Amino acid sequence: MKLKKQWSMFLAVVMIFGVALTACGTKDETQTVGEAGQQTEQNSESAYEGEKVLDYYLSSEPQTLDPQQMWGQPDIQVENMFMEGLMRFGKDDSSLEPGVAKGYTYDEATNTYTFELREDAKWADGTPITADDFFFAWRLAVDTSGAYSFLIADYIEGAADYAAYDKAAFLTEKDASFANLSEEDQAARIEAMTEEELNAFQAKKDELWSNVKAVAEGNNIIITLAVPAPYFPNLTAFAVYAPVKEEFYNEQNAASKYGIEAEGLLANGPWKIAEWVHKDYFKLVKNENYWNKDNINIDVINMKIVNDVETRTNLLKTGALDGSAIQSKDVPDFEDMATLEQLNLQAMINRSDFSIFYIDFNHFDNPITQNANIRKALMYAMDRTSFVEKINIGDEPALAIIPEAFPGLEKTFREENGIELFEDNNKEKAKEYLAAGLKELGMSELPTLDLLIGDGDIDQKVAEKFQADWKEIGINVNLVPLPWAERLTRLQNGDFGMSASGWGPDYPDAMTFLELFESVNPNNNGKYNNPEYDKLIQAAKQEKDAATRIQYLYDAEKIVIEDAVIAPMYYRNVHFTFKNYVTGVVIRGVGATTDFYWTDIDMNAKNAEKQQ
């Protein structure tokens, strides 16, 4: 893999959560179905005049389709189809394409980006998209403390001050004794704020927002950054930076439908959501008011929600799906040319998706997982090597945080900071840590620990492997399978002791992984809090010298391992195949994993196959 070519500009954002699809094979750069690998010649479409329909799947029911609140890959996968920000992800991991903005310029002297809005950008209802739609959305994200609101608060000048000023700060300014009240009494005082106080608070918030350096000038949005961030344009392709039409939001939010029902969604992207039958399917249809509609080939996308991998594979084999990811145990079958020919499938696309999967720990109200020695016992007991050899075949053991092939300063980050930062499958060391932890806790043995996992068949198999590893050293773990949305809610609420989790890159810099464990990061579900660690992250965010900055990141990663903040499991490789009549599907390691923006389909060939 040519790393410098692949990461030549910036990466987009992807948040991947839960236990992965299993896979094996070789890694590759971003690939496009029908433009890479082997493909059978397609039939002519000259006589076809009907709708072009793509049948695909979604692995889980989204928690929300509110762009400012969404957090997970299922949500982002759908959002990428019906929404669009200033920029959108390109065909390559390293590229961007124009979105609502025609493009942008950058002034290094002032650290300012200028995005030129296109005049033909419209909402699905035909009304124009304006700069105010973006500003409303960004303020909304911060006001509601969305999971990714820090991508606005930490980057746009003045936004951090706005985000930090809450009702508690207002009341403390008014009466210093407020700070001495108990947490319960503070909450009661906030609840009892008078109308006059609420109005004064809102006036102060308005004043602070006026100082945020995101302004409209003619047909341009001008954004001044608070920190050095050459990857900032990629953030504008991410969901939290998508626009929101204020009038529509207020109407649908009042009806408790915004972001959670089809009628509570207003598209500005290539497709719009016509139907959303919860836990069953989505139907998306082409958005006739989309500025680039003439270059969108697919008229209808049917996405069936299928979290069971065996079911999904069978749907692919029977022709109910036009493509699918392939799990590891099925890879040999789908690498066989006879099988591909029989099922009318293209050769598989194999690549890393730059994600790490790990065990997340509660660091704030669970005495057992708060104990560093117990966490280390769990981490060292795990046999990742046999896991990727026998279960998630082809994935890589994760013995650090930053995934393999992710860029560092001159080489990959792993080459620069060490391929392995701890030893895999050291049961004796794990027992030593367990004994030390039990002594500190005043226990002779641990109670059974609960581990939240996904409710898919692969989630169970992955978790059972590590459950067996822990049992070998005397730690019993109970597996708690939950649907995606429920598990996500419990994580966000801190209602867990341990959880199978994962993370992928938001941009081409190790900070995208390491800022996750900063105490103030809203995605720090375990609420790990280490002032030394926070200091390193803040120093790296402000540092302009590349060598000094990356040393801060090297040191930060080592702290994560030394403190066993999480227990790394594996780095994932993914594998996809599509029917021969499908072309132009982009498979990325960043952004929505599968992107149908450039996809086309030979409906004559598809219909002919169904008639066989």
XYZ file of C-alpha atoms in Angstrom, residues 364-576:
213
model
C -16.266 6.706 37.069
C -18.772 4.688 39.113
C -17.789 1.023 38.876
C -15.185 0.140 41.552
C -14.058 -2.970 39.699
C -13.415 -1.426 36.273
C -12.034 1.696 37.949
C -9.209 -0.476 39.251
C -6.252 -0.276 36.849
C -4.906 -3.701 37.810
C -8.250 -5.370 37.029
C -8.337 -3.628 33.653
C -4.777 -4.781 32.950
C -5.675 -8.340 33.927
C -8.502 -8.306 31.403
C -6.276 -6.732 28.726
C -3.320 -9.128 29.107
C -5.509 -12.257 29.301
C -6.917 -11.754 25.797
C -5.529 -14.001 23.041
C -5.861 -11.803 19.973
C -3.573 -13.858 17.756
C -5.703 -17.001 17.865
C -8.776 -14.774 17.569
C -7.721 -13.409 14.145
C -6.465 -16.824 13.044
C -9.609 -18.766 13.933
C -12.540 -16.346 14.230
C -11.999 -12.936 12.632
C -9.706 -14.443 10.029
C -7.528 -11.860 8.325
C -7.981 -9.055 10.834
C -4.948 -7.857 12.796
C -4.311 -8.173 16.556
C -4.514 -4.717 18.147
C -1.589 -4.295 20.546
C -1.722 -0.505 20.538
C -4.375 2.136 19.751
C -3.597 3.679 16.357
C -4.327 1.147 13.566
C -1.704 -0.239 11.268
C -1.078 1.774 8.059
C -2.342 4.967 9.724
C 0.009 7.879 9.015
C 2.561 9.224 11.427
C 5.080 11.956 10.689
C 7.312 10.280 8.091
C 6.221 6.634 8.263
C 3.169 4.949 9.678
C 2.328 5.850 13.256
C 2.876 2.225 14.273
C 6.359 2.146 12.770
C 7.238 5.339 14.609
C 5.746 4.581 18.032
C 6.164 0.806 18.160
C 4.227 -1.982 16.482
C 3.301 -3.524 19.844
C 2.922 -1.522 23.060
C 2.017 -4.523 25.222
C 2.218 -8.306 25.077
C -0.598 -10.412 23.705
C -2.014 -13.379 25.621
C 0.180 -13.244 28.722
C -1.999 -15.193 31.137
C 0.637 -15.254 33.904
C 1.003 -11.488 33.912
C -2.787 -11.197 33.780
C -3.056 -13.355 36.918
C -0.510 -11.144 38.679
C -2.526 -8.030 37.853
C -5.719 -9.780 38.962
C -4.179 -10.708 42.318
C -2.988 -7.123 42.839
C -6.409 -5.756 41.927
C -8.248 -8.132 44.251
C -5.958 -7.135 47.113
C -6.637 -3.438 46.479
C -10.388 -4.111 46.361
C -10.335 -6.302 49.465
C -11.842 -9.239 47.549
C -10.953 -12.902 47.201
C -12.576 -13.121 43.773
C -14.448 -10.874 41.390
C -18.202 -11.000 40.953
C -19.405 -11.864 37.455
C -18.878 -8.844 35.172
C -21.349 -7.785 32.485
C -20.124 -7.014 28.963
C -22.431 -5.178 26.563
C -22.229 -6.517 23.007
C -24.209 -6.204 19.786
C -27.137 -8.539 19.130
C -25.801 -9.997 15.874
C -24.492 -13.532 15.453
C -20.927 -12.339 14.838
C -20.998 -10.141 17.956
C -21.738 -13.232 20.025
C -18.935 -15.310 18.488
C -16.347 -12.589 18.997
C -17.360 -11.972 22.596
C -17.410 -15.682 23.453
C -13.749 -15.982 22.457
C -12.585 -13.348 24.927
C -15.068 -14.543 27.537
C -13.217 -17.890 27.438
C -9.827 -16.130 27.751
C -10.941 -14.288 30.880
C -12.378 -17.441 32.420
C -8.919 -19.039 32.157
C -7.563 -16.552 34.703
C -10.617 -16.717 36.965
C -12.729 -13.806 35.698
C -16.307 -14.694 34.779
C -18.005 -12.402 32.272
C -21.694 -12.381 31.376
C -22.514 -11.324 27.799
C -25.362 -8.827 27.423
C -26.471 -8.598 23.756
C -28.391 -5.416 22.913
C -29.771 -3.803 19.745
C -27.584 -1.040 18.355
C -29.706 1.902 19.524
C -30.195 0.533 23.044
C -26.514 -0.241 23.497
C -25.563 3.192 22.220
C -27.974 4.858 24.639
C -26.547 2.922 27.567
C -23.019 3.913 26.587
C -23.944 7.557 26.231
C -25.613 7.448 29.645
C -22.632 5.699 31.232
C -24.841 2.742 32.101
C -22.255 -0.013 31.669
C -19.250 -1.651 33.281
C -17.648 -3.025 30.111
C -18.729 -2.777 26.475
C -17.473 -4.049 23.142
C -16.773 -0.854 21.224
C -14.897 0.504 18.238
C -13.628 3.672 16.597
C -12.482 4.736 13.142
C -10.778 7.888 11.842
C -12.458 11.255 11.515
C -9.401 12.703 9.745
C -5.834 11.635 8.802
C -4.185 12.272 12.134
C -3.718 10.172 15.259
C -5.562 12.846 17.209
C -8.806 11.431 15.824
C -8.273 8.360 18.018
C -6.451 9.875 20.960
C -8.746 12.810 21.696
C -11.416 10.192 22.400
C -9.921 9.704 25.880
C -9.680 13.382 26.784
C -11.786 14.010 29.884
C -13.986 16.624 28.182
C -14.631 14.632 25.000
C -18.357 13.767 24.756
C -17.481 10.380 23.235
C -15.384 9.431 26.265
C -18.138 7.118 27.480
C -16.072 5.593 30.264
C -15.238 9.098 31.547
C -11.510 8.417 31.837
C -9.959 11.463 33.533
C -6.213 12.036 33.623
C -4.920 15.640 33.826
C -1.530 14.563 32.447
C -3.231 13.011 29.434
C -5.457 16.066 28.882
C -2.372 18.280 28.981
C -0.716 16.254 26.217
C -3.809 16.364 24.012
C -4.230 20.113 24.455
C -0.543 20.697 23.783
C -0.774 18.667 20.574
C -3.851 20.610 19.443
C -2.040 23.934 19.834
C 1.421 22.913 18.602
C 2.443 24.018 15.092
C 5.791 22.215 14.948
C 5.026 18.789 13.476
C 7.815 16.878 15.223
C 7.022 18.326 18.655
C 3.308 17.792 18.126
C 3.545 14.130 17.174
C 5.767 13.405 20.159
C 2.874 14.559 22.345
C 0.696 12.036 20.526
C 3.263 9.243 20.910
C 3.303 9.900 24.658
C -0.494 10.088 24.852
C -0.943 6.703 23.191
C 1.476 5.110 25.634
C -0.525 6.473 28.570
C -3.695 4.876 27.186
C -1.943 1.510 27.183
C -0.134 1.983 30.509
C -3.425 2.900 32.212
C -5.370 0.200 30.320
C -7.936 2.864 29.533
C -9.402 0.362 27.076
C -8.456 -3.216 26.168
C -7.660 -3.293 22.422
C -9.019 -6.293 20.505
C -8.290 -6.038 16.772
C -7.861 -3.857 13.693
C -10.467 -4.663 11.058
C -10.256 -5.576 7.379
C -13.484 -5.633 5.375
C -14.586 -7.617 2.312
C -17.384 -6.789 -0.127
